[in-house]
């Protein structure tokens, strides 16, 4: 499994995504190669499928994609059971990492 974390420079939510993704992979017992991809232009965002920072791509697919979301360099918000947050929860990540 290939996981890309696509983000803008100095993304305030990158650390939370890294930590939660590591926890989710460990709890799910899933092996993955994680790559961080920095984008700083709208063209880069369009090319990489970034719908806000950070965007998580699993094998090239955004499991948290929202219909009609456009490429963006803004902060991305994820819907969680407690409202919106700058990163998905560990439980949400486990859900998209396991069949």
Short mmCIF file of C-alpha atoms in Angstrom, two decimals:
data_model
loop_
_atom_site.label_atom_id
_atom_site.label_comp_id
_atom_site.label_asym_id
_atom_site.label_seq_id
_atom_site.Cartn_x
_atom_site.Cartn_y
_atom_site.Cartn_z
CA UNK A 1 0.00 0.00 0.00
CA UNK A 2 1.28 3.46 -0.93
CA UNK A 3 0.13 6.40 1.16
CA UNK A 4 0.86 9.97 0.12
CA UNK A 5 0.34 12.85 2.50
CA UNK A 6 0.04 15.87 0.23
CA UNK A 7 0.49 19.15 2.06
CA UNK A 8 1.44 22.80 1.76
CA UNK A 9 4.60 24.14 3.43
CA UNK A 10 4.09 24.68 7.17
CA UNK A 11 0.72 22.90 7.22
CA UNK A 12 -0.51 23.14 10.83
CA UNK A 13 -2.24 19.73 10.65
CA UNK A 14 0.59 17.69 9.14
CA UNK A 15 1.88 16.49 12.52
CA UNK A 16 -1.55 15.25 13.58
CA UNK A 17 -2.00 13.36 10.31
CA UNK A 18 1.43 11.74 10.63
CA UNK A 19 0.79 10.65 14.22
CA UNK A 20 -2.73 9.36 13.63
CA UNK A 21 -1.73 7.56 10.45
CA UNK A 22 1.15 5.81 12.25
CA UNK A 23 -1.24 4.79 15.04
CA UNK A 24 -3.87 3.55 12.58
CA UNK A 25 -1.36 1.49 10.61
CA UNK A 26 -0.02 -0.09 13.81
CA UNK A 27 -3.47 -0.88 15.21
CA UNK A 28 -4.71 -2.28 11.89
CA UNK A 29 -1.53 -4.29 11.32
CA UNK A 30 -1.20 -2.82 7.84
CA UNK A 31 2.14 -2.28 6.10
CA UNK A 32 2.45 0.80 3.95
CA UNK A 33 5.00 3.03 2.35
CA UNK A 34 4.36 6.64 3.38
CA UNK A 35 5.53 9.54 1.28
CA UNK A 36 5.09 13.24 2.00
CA UNK A 37 4.49 15.41 -1.05
CA UNK A 38 4.75 19.18 -0.67
CA UNK A 39 2.72 21.39 -2.98
CA UNK A 40 2.91 25.16 -3.21
CA UNK A 41 1.05 26.09 -6.38
CA UNK A 42 -2.52 25.56 -7.54
CA UNK A 43 -1.08 23.69 -10.52
CA UNK A 44 0.66 21.27 -8.12
CA UNK A 45 -2.60 20.87 -6.21
CA UNK A 46 -4.48 20.06 -9.42
CA UNK A 47 -1.80 17.63 -10.57
CA UNK A 48 -1.71 15.75 -7.26
CA UNK A 49 -5.44 15.82 -6.51
CA UNK A 50 -5.01 17.98 -3.42
CA UNK A 51 -8.34 19.17 -2.04
CA UNK A 52 -6.82 21.13 0.82
CA UNK A 53 -3.88 20.42 3.08
CA UNK A 54 -3.25 17.81 4.18
CA UNK A 55 -4.79 15.40 1.68
CA UNK A 56 -4.27 11.68 2.24
CA UNK A 57 -4.05 9.51 -0.87
CA UNK A 58 -4.12 5.73 -0.52
CA UNK A 59 -2.83 4.05 -3.65
CA UNK A 60 -3.57 7.31 -5.47
CA UNK A 61 -7.18 7.61 -4.23
CA UNK A 62 -8.58 10.12 -1.75
CA UNK A 63 -10.78 8.06 0.61
CA UNK A 64 -12.11 11.23 2.22
CA UNK A 65 -13.01 12.99 -1.03
CA UNK A 66 -15.97 15.32 -0.95
CA UNK A 67 -18.05 15.66 -4.09
CA UNK A 68 -17.29 18.79 -6.12
CA UNK A 69 -14.29 19.79 -4.02
CA UNK A 70 -11.78 21.64 -6.15
CA UNK A 71 -8.00 21.63 -5.99
CA UNK A 72 -6.91 23.91 -3.19
CA UNK A 73 -3.94 25.03 -1.12
CA UNK A 74 -6.14 25.95 1.85
CA UNK A 75 -6.41 23.99 5.08
CA UNK A 76 -8.50 20.88 4.68
CA UNK A 77 -11.18 19.99 7.19
CA UNK A 78 -12.35 16.44 7.85
CA UNK A 79 -15.77 15.53 9.25
CA UNK A 80 -15.42 13.48 12.42
CA UNK A 81 -17.88 12.24 15.02
CA UNK A 82 -17.04 15.33 17.08
CA UNK A 83 -17.42 17.88 14.28
CA UNK A 84 -14.73 19.04 11.88
CA UNK A 85 -10.99 18.71 12.44
CA UNK A 86 -7.75 19.25 10.55
CA UNK A 87 -7.09 15.49 10.44
CA UNK A 88 -9.23 12.35 10.34
CA UNK A 89 -9.48 10.33 13.55
CA UNK A 90 -7.49 7.15 14.08
CA UNK A 91 -10.74 5.17 13.79
CA UNK A 92 -11.57 6.83 10.45
CA UNK A 93 -8.09 6.03 9.16
CA UNK A 94 -8.36 2.40 10.24
CA UNK A 95 -11.68 2.25 8.40
CA UNK A 96 -10.11 3.31 5.10
CA UNK A 97 -6.97 1.19 5.57
CA UNK A 98 -8.80 -2.10 6.10
CA UNK A 99 -11.39 -3.79 3.90
#
